[in-house]
Structures are given as C-alpha cells and as structure tokens.
Amino acid sequence: MLPAPYRVLRMDHQSATASQTPLAAEFVNVSKSFGAFTIIDDLNLQIRPSERVSLIGPSGSGKTTILRLLMTLERPNEGEIKVFGDILSAGGEGSAKARPDREFRAIRGKIGMVFQQFNLFPHMTALENVMEAPVQVLGMQRQEARDLAESLLKRVGLAEKGASYPSQLSGGQQQRVAIARALAMKPQIMLFDEITSALDPEVIGEVLEVVHNLAHETKMAMLVVTHEMGFARDIADRVIFMERGKIVEDGSPGEIFNAPRNDRTKAFLNAIKR
Ligand SMILES: Nc1ncnc2c1ncn2[C@@H]1O[C@H](COP(=O)(O)OP(=O)(O)O)[C@@H](O)[C@H]1O
Ligand SMILES: [Mg+2]
C-alpha cells in the first residue's frame, strides 16, 4: 500500500489548468549568467500543477541550470521564479531569502530533485538515506520516518534492500533509492536531471519504469531533463526544446517529435537519432 500522498489518482490535465490553482512553477524574464556567459536568457516558462514536461536540448543549453535555479542551488541575476504563486527567488533585491527562513523552506520544500550522480550518503543504509531529510528537516519521529522510508523503498522495488549500503547496490538500485529519498519530502514538483546518464545500459530500464509509474500514480508536476527520447516522449504532456539558454520550441510530444517546426529542433532530433 502506498503512503497517503502517493495514493492519489493523477489529476485530469484540463481540470488542473481550468481551475484557479496557481501555476506549479513560473519563470518570469529570468536570466542567469556565469561570468561573461549568459546561460539562461530572459526565460519565460510556466509549469502547471500535475504537468509533465520533458526538457531536451544540446549539452550546455542551460537545462541543468533551470533545475538548479528551481532548487535554489543557483540564484537568477534577473527576473523572478515563483512556486505555487509564491516568490522562490529573484534577481536583484527580491530574493525569497529575505523572507523568514520557515516561509522560504516551505516554498522550497515543494520541490524535489534527482541528480545524474545519485549523491547518496555513503555511510548510511538505503533506509537511513530515505529517512534522513524527514527526520532532520521536517522533524519527523524516527518510527514514522522509518515506516515512510520502508513504504517508499517498496514503491521503487527495493523492499529487501533497506539495510544495504550504497556500495552494495547497483547503480540502478542506488538511483531508485535516490528517487525514494526525494519522494520522502513529499514534493509537489519533481525535477529529474539525466537520471540514467551515469548508469550501465542494462539497469536504465528499471529506473525509467519507476519514474513512468510515478507519473501515472501520483499528481506531482515533473520536469524531466533526458537524452532518452523515448522516455521524454512517454513521460511528457509537453516537450520543450531549448538551445543557448532560450526556449526554441514548446509543444506536445507529437508536435515536437513527429512534426517539429523549427529547423534547429529538427537538426537536434536528427542528430540524436543517429
Ligand atoms: N557554476 C557554474 N559556473 C560557470 N559556468 C557554469 C556553471 N554552471 C553551468 N555553467 C555553464 O553553463 C552552461 C550551461 O550549463 P547547463 O545548464 O549545465 O547545461 P545543460 O544541462 O543543458 O548541459 C555550460 O556551458 C556550463 O559550462
Ligand atoms: Mg545538464
């Protein structure tokens, strides 16, 4: 049995958009540069609650930076990022860090991320890795956190691996622990950054299947950066192709993969098929 927050059927896409619910995430004229290089260039992007968006584009186009901005691992130079209507961060003086810590953490806590490199704590078992943030950040009782972690490890097909350390697990298993760890914070938006790029080919499928199932069994919004075009298509309501810090094309999976309009989208998809 899934823990309560995950036992929800996926919300109908249309009803989510038609309601007054604020956008899950919104970038308003966001720019980010590193030194002299503009990496995100006046980006406007809206993600609706429960929407699944695949973000594709060449290496260096700024995909990871978008996710890191949402995780507040980077801060914009200009513009504003909002999460469920609240300002998460902004360029200039408008940073949400000016808010009381508790308010900032509540906004930031709505977002979870899974990284290419799993980043598990090596000295903790799989179970302890999943329990850590609920206990340390949310102040959850250890028994409750343990129950939650057990149910989430089961959810990602690792019910038997709770006592294993990361070094005793395959890459695919470690990545599934990392997914369970992110879910333990009950995010409303999940970010996935090339989560299969560091994996051996034979375990990629088991990780993609876990994310596929999450997409069908939960109502989290998802922003998925991937080079697996089959997966990008499978998971998404919407696909965004970006290049040089800008959105080049934004459409349904059918539009982007079957009938891309932009020459650069076409060139990218052709190159990646080879
Ligand atoms: N912290 C940083 N300092 C300097 N340059 C960075 C930093 N993070 C990313 N970049 C540069 O920004 C560009 C875009 O990076 P990234 O968002 O990782 O692109 P993508 O994920 O699409 O490959 C890259 O050229 C990268 O070298
Ligand atoms: Mg990247």
mmCIF file of C-alpha atoms and ligand atoms in Angstrom:
data_model
loop_
_atom_site.group_PDB
_atom_site.id
_atom_site.type_symbol
_atom_site.label_atom_id
_atom_site.label_comp_id
_atom_site.label_asym_id
_atom_site.label_seq_id
_atom_site.Cartn_x
_atom_site.Cartn_y
_atom_site.Cartn_z
ATOM 1 C CA MET A 1 0.000 0.000 0.000
ATOM 2 C CA LEU A 2 1.323 3.438 -0.873
ATOM 3 C CA PRO A 3 1.597 6.184 1.734
ATOM 4 C CA ALA A 4 -1.361 8.527 1.575
ATOM 5 C CA PRO A 5 0.115 11.351 -0.521
ATOM 6 C CA TYR A 6 1.003 8.928 -3.281
ATOM 7 C CA ARG A 7 -2.316 7.138 -3.339
ATOM 8 C CA VAL A 8 -3.895 9.911 -5.360
ATOM 9 C CA LEU A 9 -5.002 9.381 -8.902
ATOM 10 C CA ARG A 10 -3.443 11.599 -11.449
ATOM 11 C CA MET A 11 -5.420 14.784 -11.838
ATOM 12 C CA ASP A 12 -7.014 15.402 -15.165
ATOM 13 C CA HIS A 13 -4.829 17.784 -17.062
ATOM 14 C CA GLN A 14 -7.643 20.023 -18.299
ATOM 15 C CA SER A 15 -9.299 20.401 -14.924
ATOM 16 C CA ALA A 16 -5.974 21.401 -13.394
ATOM 17 C CA THR A 17 -5.484 24.165 -15.932
ATOM 18 C CA ALA A 18 -9.038 25.386 -15.843
ATOM 19 C CA SER A 19 -9.108 25.850 -12.061
ATOM 20 C CA GLN A 20 -7.806 28.835 -10.168
ATOM 21 C CA THR A 21 -4.849 26.861 -8.805
ATOM 22 C CA PRO A 22 -1.691 28.898 -9.296
ATOM 23 C CA LEU A 23 0.986 27.582 -11.600
ATOM 24 C CA ALA A 24 3.261 24.988 -10.028
ATOM 25 C CA ALA A 25 6.323 26.882 -11.224
ATOM 26 C CA GLU A 26 6.817 30.034 -13.188
ATOM 27 C CA PHE A 27 9.925 31.724 -14.579
ATOM 28 C CA VAL A 28 9.323 35.376 -15.401
ATOM 29 C CA ASN A 29 12.013 37.002 -17.539
ATOM 30 C CA VAL A 30 14.724 35.006 -15.796
ATOM 31 C CA SER A 31 18.351 35.449 -16.781
ATOM 32 C CA LYS A 32 21.355 33.724 -15.308
ATOM 33 C CA SER A 33 24.946 34.284 -16.237
ATOM 34 C CA PHE A 34 28.225 32.857 -15.065
ATOM 35 C CA GLY A 35 30.884 35.498 -15.548
ATOM 36 C CA ALA A 36 30.506 36.901 -19.037
ATOM 37 C CA PHE A 37 28.362 33.970 -20.245
ATOM 38 C CA THR A 38 24.607 34.266 -20.314
ATOM 39 C CA ILE A 39 23.393 30.740 -19.672
ATOM 40 C CA ILE A 40 19.667 31.428 -19.233
ATOM 41 C CA ASP A 41 18.489 34.258 -21.418
ATOM 42 C CA ASP A 42 15.270 36.071 -20.482
ATOM 43 C CA LEU A 43 13.391 32.818 -19.934
ATOM 44 C CA ASN A 44 9.630 32.659 -19.528
ATOM 45 C CA LEU A 45 8.327 29.249 -18.567
ATOM 46 C CA GLN A 46 5.139 28.095 -16.899
ATOM 47 C CA ILE A 47 4.530 24.656 -15.468
ATOM 48 C CA ARG A 48 1.035 23.771 -14.339
ATOM 49 C CA PRO A 49 0.255 21.574 -11.356
ATOM 50 C CA SER A 50 0.493 17.904 -12.333
ATOM 51 C CA GLU A 51 2.002 18.767 -15.692
ATOM 52 C CA ARG A 52 4.832 16.560 -17.027
ATOM 53 C CA VAL A 53 7.367 18.451 -19.046
ATOM 54 C CA SER A 54 10.382 16.991 -20.829
ATOM 55 C CA LEU A 55 13.232 19.399 -21.371
ATOM 56 C CA ILE A 56 15.521 18.476 -24.241
ATOM 57 C CA GLY A 57 18.371 20.226 -25.991
ATOM 58 C CA PRO A 58 22.078 20.081 -26.672
ATOM 59 C CA SER A 59 24.674 19.909 -23.942
ATOM 60 C CA GLY A 60 25.341 23.347 -22.472
ATOM 61 C CA SER A 61 21.933 24.767 -23.440
ATOM 62 C CA GLY A 62 21.050 25.513 -19.811
ATOM 63 C CA LYS A 63 18.787 22.588 -18.853
ATOM 64 C CA THR A 64 20.554 21.740 -15.613
ATOM 65 C CA THR A 65 20.744 25.420 -14.720
ATOM 66 C CA ILE A 66 16.940 25.678 -14.948
ATOM 67 C CA LEU A 67 16.592 22.797 -12.479
ATOM 68 C CA ARG A 68 19.282 24.220 -10.191
ATOM 69 C CA LEU A 69 17.521 27.588 -10.178
ATOM 70 C CA LEU A 70 14.349 25.825 -9.028
ATOM 71 C CA MET A 71 16.293 24.032 -6.294
ATOM 72 C CA THR A 72 17.752 27.429 -5.266
ATOM 73 C CA LEU A 73 21.213 25.976 -5.872
ATOM 74 C CA GLU A 74 21.616 28.964 -8.197
ATOM 75 C CA ARG A 75 20.030 32.368 -7.993
ATOM 76 C CA PRO A 76 18.850 34.351 -11.012
ATOM 77 C CA ASN A 77 20.601 37.575 -11.995
ATOM 78 C CA GLU A 78 17.340 38.947 -13.283
ATOM 79 C CA GLY A 79 13.682 38.034 -13.197
ATOM 80 C CA GLU A 80 11.560 36.065 -10.797
ATOM 81 C CA ILE A 81 10.861 32.409 -10.085
ATOM 82 C CA LYS A 82 7.558 31.560 -8.439
ATOM 83 C CA VAL A 83 6.365 28.291 -6.966
ATOM 84 C CA PHE A 84 2.617 27.876 -6.455
ATOM 85 C CA GLY A 85 2.270 31.632 -6.639
ATOM 86 C CA ASP A 86 4.975 32.445 -4.057
ATOM 87 C CA ILE A 87 8.266 34.028 -4.992
ATOM 88 C CA LEU A 88 11.021 31.435 -4.620
ATOM 89 C CA SER A 89 13.860 33.632 -5.767
ATOM 90 C CA ALA A 90 14.503 36.717 -7.811
ATOM 91 C CA GLY A 91 17.289 38.790 -9.221
ATOM 92 C CA GLY A 92 18.347 41.986 -7.540
ATOM 93 C CA GLU A 93 16.887 42.650 -4.116
ATOM 94 C CA GLY A 94 13.834 40.448 -4.427
ATOM 95 C CA SER A 95 15.294 37.213 -3.103
ATOM 96 C CA ALA A 96 12.952 34.970 -1.153
ATOM 97 C CA LYS A 97 15.857 34.529 1.257
ATOM 98 C CA ALA A 98 14.744 37.889 2.616
ATOM 99 C CA ARG A 99 11.696 36.041 3.927
ATOM 100 C CA PRO A 100 11.674 34.363 7.298
ATOM 101 C CA ASP A 101 13.526 31.046 6.978
ATOM 102 C CA ARG A 102 10.468 28.996 7.760
ATOM 103 C CA GLU A 103 8.472 30.569 4.919
ATOM 104 C CA PHE A 104 11.337 30.125 2.493
ATOM 105 C CA ARG A 105 11.751 26.476 3.447
ATOM 106 C CA ALA A 106 8.033 25.846 2.981
ATOM 107 C CA ILE A 107 8.209 27.175 -0.586
ATOM 108 C CA ARG A 108 11.496 25.472 -1.386
ATOM 109 C CA GLY A 109 10.232 22.235 0.187
ATOM 110 C CA LYS A 110 7.621 21.832 -2.529
ATOM 111 C CA ILE A 111 10.393 20.884 -4.950
ATOM 112 C CA GLY A 112 12.473 17.717 -5.038
ATOM 113 C CA MET A 113 15.273 16.690 -7.351
ATOM 114 C CA VAL A 114 17.006 13.542 -8.531
ATOM 115 C CA PHE A 115 20.509 14.053 -9.895
ATOM 116 C CA GLN A 116 22.574 12.291 -12.521
ATOM 117 C CA GLN A 117 25.044 11.251 -9.830
ATOM 118 C CA PHE A 118 22.879 9.723 -7.141
ATOM 119 C CA ASN A 119 24.609 11.598 -4.279
ATOM 120 C CA LEU A 120 23.556 9.088 -1.623
ATOM 121 C CA PHE A 121 25.190 9.339 1.787
ATOM 122 C CA PRO A 122 27.744 6.503 1.580
ATOM 123 C CA HIS A 123 27.879 5.848 5.329
ATOM 124 C CA MET A 124 24.110 5.360 5.622
ATOM 125 C CA THR A 125 21.976 2.402 4.614
ATOM 126 C CA ALA A 126 19.326 2.801 1.913
ATOM 127 C CA LEU A 127 16.685 3.112 4.628
ATOM 128 C CA GLU A 128 18.674 5.737 6.538
ATOM 129 C CA ASN A 129 19.261 7.703 3.341
ATOM 130 C CA VAL A 130 15.498 7.946 2.807
ATOM 131 C CA MET A 131 14.759 8.721 6.482
ATOM 132 C CA GLU A 132 17.383 11.417 6.851
ATOM 133 C CA ALA A 133 15.622 14.503 5.478
ATOM 134 C CA PRO A 134 12.192 13.796 7.006
ATOM 135 C CA VAL A 135 13.860 13.441 10.424
ATOM 136 C CA GLN A 136 16.415 16.250 10.117
ATOM 137 C CA VAL A 137 14.452 18.775 8.080
ATOM 138 C CA LEU A 138 10.817 18.039 8.907
ATOM 139 C CA GLY A 139 11.432 16.870 12.471
ATOM 140 C CA MET A 140 9.521 13.637 11.825
ATOM 141 C CA GLN A 141 9.639 10.972 14.549
ATOM 142 C CA ARG A 142 12.096 8.203 13.669
ATOM 143 C CA GLN A 143 9.463 5.454 13.678
ATOM 144 C CA GLU A 144 7.207 7.405 11.341
ATOM 145 C CA ALA A 145 10.157 8.206 9.076
ATOM 146 C CA ARG A 146 11.135 4.545 9.073
ATOM 147 C CA ASP A 147 7.616 3.473 8.071
ATOM 148 C CA LEU A 148 7.602 6.094 5.332
ATOM 149 C CA ALA A 149 11.055 5.053 4.088
ATOM 150 C CA GLU A 150 10.058 1.379 4.034
ATOM 151 C CA SER A 151 6.944 2.105 2.017
ATOM 152 C CA LEU A 152 8.908 4.271 -0.415
ATOM 153 C CA LEU A 153 11.652 1.686 -0.889
ATOM 154 C CA LYS A 154 8.902 -0.806 -1.629
ATOM 155 C CA ARG A 155 7.437 1.700 -4.054
ATOM 156 C CA VAL A 156 10.699 1.765 -6.050
ATOM 157 C CA GLY A 157 11.063 -2.018 -5.909
ATOM 158 C CA LEU A 158 13.691 -2.147 -3.151
ATOM 159 C CA ALA A 159 11.726 -3.501 -0.192
ATOM 160 C CA GLU A 160 14.523 -6.005 0.508
ATOM 161 C CA LYS A 161 17.404 -3.528 0.288
ATOM 162 C CA GLY A 162 16.743 -1.195 3.214
ATOM 163 C CA ALA A 163 19.757 -2.458 5.171
ATOM 164 C CA SER A 164 22.173 -2.239 2.230
ATOM 165 C CA TYR A 165 24.767 0.478 1.914
ATOM 166 C CA PRO A 166 25.103 2.346 -1.410
ATOM 167 C CA SER A 167 28.356 0.494 -2.197
ATOM 168 C CA GLN A 168 26.425 -2.784 -2.010
ATOM 169 C CA LEU A 169 23.843 -1.642 -4.563
ATOM 170 C CA SER A 170 23.958 -1.427 -8.353
ATOM 171 C CA GLY A 171 23.771 1.998 -9.984
ATOM 172 C CA GLY A 172 20.148 1.379 -10.891
ATOM 173 C CA GLN A 173 19.317 0.454 -7.313
ATOM 174 C CA GLN A 174 21.169 3.497 -5.965
ATOM 175 C CA GLN A 175 19.259 5.758 -8.298
ATOM 176 C CA ARG A 176 15.975 4.211 -7.147
ATOM 177 C CA VAL A 177 16.980 4.903 -3.525
ATOM 178 C CA ALA A 178 17.667 8.499 -4.574
ATOM 179 C CA ILE A 179 14.158 8.704 -6.056
ATOM 180 C CA ALA A 180 12.666 7.327 -2.821
ATOM 181 C CA ARG A 181 14.723 9.857 -0.863
ATOM 182 C CA ALA A 182 13.336 12.734 -2.915
ATOM 183 C CA LEU A 183 9.780 11.409 -2.552
ATOM 184 C CA ALA A 184 10.152 11.243 1.224
ATOM 185 C CA MET A 185 9.889 15.044 1.349
ATOM 186 C CA LYS A 186 6.518 14.853 -0.425
ATOM 187 C CA PRO A 187 7.374 17.311 -3.180
ATOM 188 C CA GLN A 188 4.721 18.760 -5.453
ATOM 189 C CA ILE A 189 7.248 19.292 -8.222
ATOM 190 C CA MET A 190 9.920 16.718 -9.055
ATOM 191 C CA LEU A 191 12.968 17.520 -11.121
ATOM 192 C CA PHE A 192 14.929 14.761 -12.841
ATOM 193 C CA ASP A 193 18.292 15.649 -14.341
ATOM 194 C CA GLU A 194 19.537 12.971 -16.731
ATOM 195 C CA ILE A 195 18.960 10.360 -14.102
ATOM 196 C CA THR A 196 20.058 7.490 -16.335
ATOM 197 C CA SER A 197 23.176 9.064 -17.855
ATOM 198 C CA ALA A 198 25.548 7.574 -15.298
ATOM 199 C CA LEU A 199 24.006 4.093 -15.456
ATOM 200 C CA ASP A 200 25.009 0.910 -17.204
ATOM 201 C CA PRO A 201 22.625 0.233 -20.089
ATOM 202 C CA GLU A 202 21.131 -2.880 -18.527
ATOM 203 C CA VAL A 203 19.748 -1.015 -15.494
ATOM 204 C CA ILE A 204 18.380 2.052 -17.265
ATOM 205 C CA GLY A 205 15.017 0.388 -17.867
ATOM 206 C CA GLU A 206 14.302 -0.314 -14.197
ATOM 207 C CA VAL A 207 14.872 3.347 -13.292
ATOM 208 C CA LEU A 208 12.752 4.676 -16.152
ATOM 209 C CA GLU A 209 9.980 2.279 -15.171
ATOM 210 C CA VAL A 210 9.913 3.681 -11.639
ATOM 211 C CA VAL A 211 9.542 7.226 -12.979
ATOM 212 C CA HIS A 212 6.943 6.091 -15.510
ATOM 213 C CA ASN A 213 4.904 4.553 -12.691
ATOM 214 C CA LEU A 214 5.238 7.674 -10.554
ATOM 215 C CA ALA A 215 3.921 9.741 -13.424
ATOM 216 C CA HIS A 216 0.852 7.557 -13.644
ATOM 217 C CA GLU A 217 0.194 7.072 -9.958
ATOM 218 C CA THR A 218 0.887 10.499 -8.474
ATOM 219 C CA LYS A 219 -0.094 14.039 -9.301
ATOM 220 C CA MET A 220 3.267 15.724 -8.850
ATOM 221 C CA ALA A 221 4.371 18.084 -11.568
ATOM 222 C CA MET A 222 7.515 16.744 -13.226
ATOM 223 C CA LEU A 223 10.269 18.457 -15.127
ATOM 224 C CA VAL A 224 12.424 15.844 -16.784
ATOM 225 C CA VAL A 225 15.758 16.508 -18.476
ATOM 226 C CA THR A 226 16.754 13.475 -20.504
ATOM 227 C CA HIS A 227 18.650 12.292 -23.552
ATOM 228 C CA GLU A 228 16.391 9.234 -23.745
ATOM 229 C CA MET A 229 13.972 10.482 -26.373
ATOM 230 C CA GLY A 230 11.617 7.517 -25.969
ATOM 231 C CA PHE A 231 11.356 8.326 -22.284
ATOM 232 C CA ALA A 232 10.982 12.076 -22.932
ATOM 233 C CA ARG A 233 8.038 11.253 -25.116
ATOM 234 C CA ASP A 234 6.495 8.633 -22.842
ATOM 235 C CA ILE A 235 6.536 10.772 -19.725
ATOM 236 C CA ALA A 236 5.506 14.140 -21.107
ATOM 237 C CA ASP A 237 2.370 16.149 -21.658
ATOM 238 C CA ARG A 238 4.642 18.723 -23.165
ATOM 239 C CA VAL A 239 8.145 18.847 -24.599
ATOM 240 C CA ILE A 240 10.409 21.868 -24.595
ATOM 241 C CA PHE A 241 13.439 22.107 -26.845
ATOM 242 C CA MET A 242 15.988 24.647 -25.718
ATOM 243 C CA GLU A 243 19.243 25.972 -27.070
ATOM 244 C CA ARG A 244 21.636 28.605 -25.758
ATOM 245 C CA GLY A 245 19.515 29.462 -22.757
ATOM 246 C CA LYS A 246 16.326 30.037 -24.717
ATOM 247 C CA ILE A 247 13.222 28.004 -25.477
ATOM 248 C CA VAL A 248 13.268 27.306 -29.187
ATOM 249 C CA GLU A 249 10.145 25.168 -29.419
ATOM 250 C CA ASP A 250 7.442 24.131 -26.976
ATOM 251 C CA GLY A 251 4.689 21.691 -27.882
ATOM 252 C CA SER A 252 3.020 18.342 -27.373
ATOM 253 C CA PRO A 253 5.204 15.228 -27.703
ATOM 254 C CA GLY A 254 3.527 14.556 -31.060
ATOM 255 C CA GLU A 255 4.274 18.054 -32.328
ATOM 256 C CA ILE A 256 7.903 18.069 -31.246
ATOM 257 C CA PHE A 257 8.836 14.516 -32.201
ATOM 258 C CA ASN A 258 6.660 13.982 -35.292
ATOM 259 C CA ALA A 259 6.382 17.434 -36.752
ATOM 260 C CA PRO A 260 8.965 19.844 -35.341
ATOM 261 C CA ARG A 261 8.629 23.280 -36.915
ATOM 262 C CA ASN A 262 11.926 24.815 -36.041
ATOM 263 C CA ASP A 263 14.991 23.898 -38.112
ATOM 264 C CA ARG A 264 17.150 23.692 -35.013
ATOM 265 C CA THR A 265 14.734 21.277 -33.323
ATOM 266 C CA LYS A 266 14.791 19.168 -36.488
ATOM 267 C CA ALA A 267 18.583 19.199 -36.616
ATOM 268 C CA PHE A 268 18.865 18.218 -32.948
ATOM 269 C CA LEU A 269 16.403 15.336 -33.270
ATOM 270 C CA ASN A 270 18.077 14.100 -36.434
ATOM 271 C CA ALA A 271 21.493 14.210 -34.790
ATOM 272 C CA ILE A 272 20.334 12.339 -31.719
ATOM 273 C CA LYS A 273 18.671 9.575 -33.788
ATOM 274 C CA ARG A 274 21.962 8.647 -35.403
HETATM 275 N N1 LIG B 1 28.578 27.165 -11.726
HETATM 276 C C1 LIG B 1 28.946 27.418 -12.988
HETATM 277 N N2 LIG B 1 29.978 28.247 -13.277
HETATM 278 C C2 LIG B 1 30.320 28.516 -14.544
HETATM 279 N N3 LIG B 1 29.706 28.020 -15.630
HETATM 280 C C3 LIG B 1 28.680 27.189 -15.415
HETATM 281 C C4 LIG B 1 28.240 26.845 -14.106
HETATM 282 N N4 LIG B 1 27.183 26.000 -14.220
HETATM 283 C C5 LIG B 1 26.983 25.824 -15.558
HETATM 284 N N5 LIG B 1 27.865 26.542 -16.265
HETATM 285 C C6 LIG B 1 27.935 26.596 -17.728
HETATM 286 O O1 LIG B 1 26.653 26.889 -18.203
HETATM 287 C C7 LIG B 1 26.386 26.218 -19.422
HETATM 288 C C8 LIG B 1 25.050 25.556 -19.386
HETATM 289 O O2 LIG B 1 25.124 24.564 -18.437
HETATM 290 P P1 LIG B 1 23.982 23.543 -18.068
HETATM 291 O O3 LIG B 1 22.811 24.236 -17.502
HETATM 292 O O4 LIG B 1 24.659 22.538 -17.235
HETATM 293 O O5 LIG B 1 23.585 22.945 -19.494
HETATM 294 P P2 LIG B 1 22.930 21.544 -19.867
HETATM 295 O O6 LIG B 1 22.386 20.923 -18.636
HETATM 296 O O7 LIG B 1 21.869 21.881 -20.874
HETATM 297 O O8 LIG B 1 24.034 20.733 -20.486
HETATM 298 C C9 LIG B 1 27.546 25.272 -19.647
HETATM 299 O O9 LIG B 1 28.344 25.808 -20.660
HETATM 300 C C10 LIG B 1 28.279 25.258 -18.339
HETATM 301 O O10 LIG B 1 29.664 25.119 -18.514
HETATM 302 MG MG MG B 2 22.860 19.144 -17.710
#
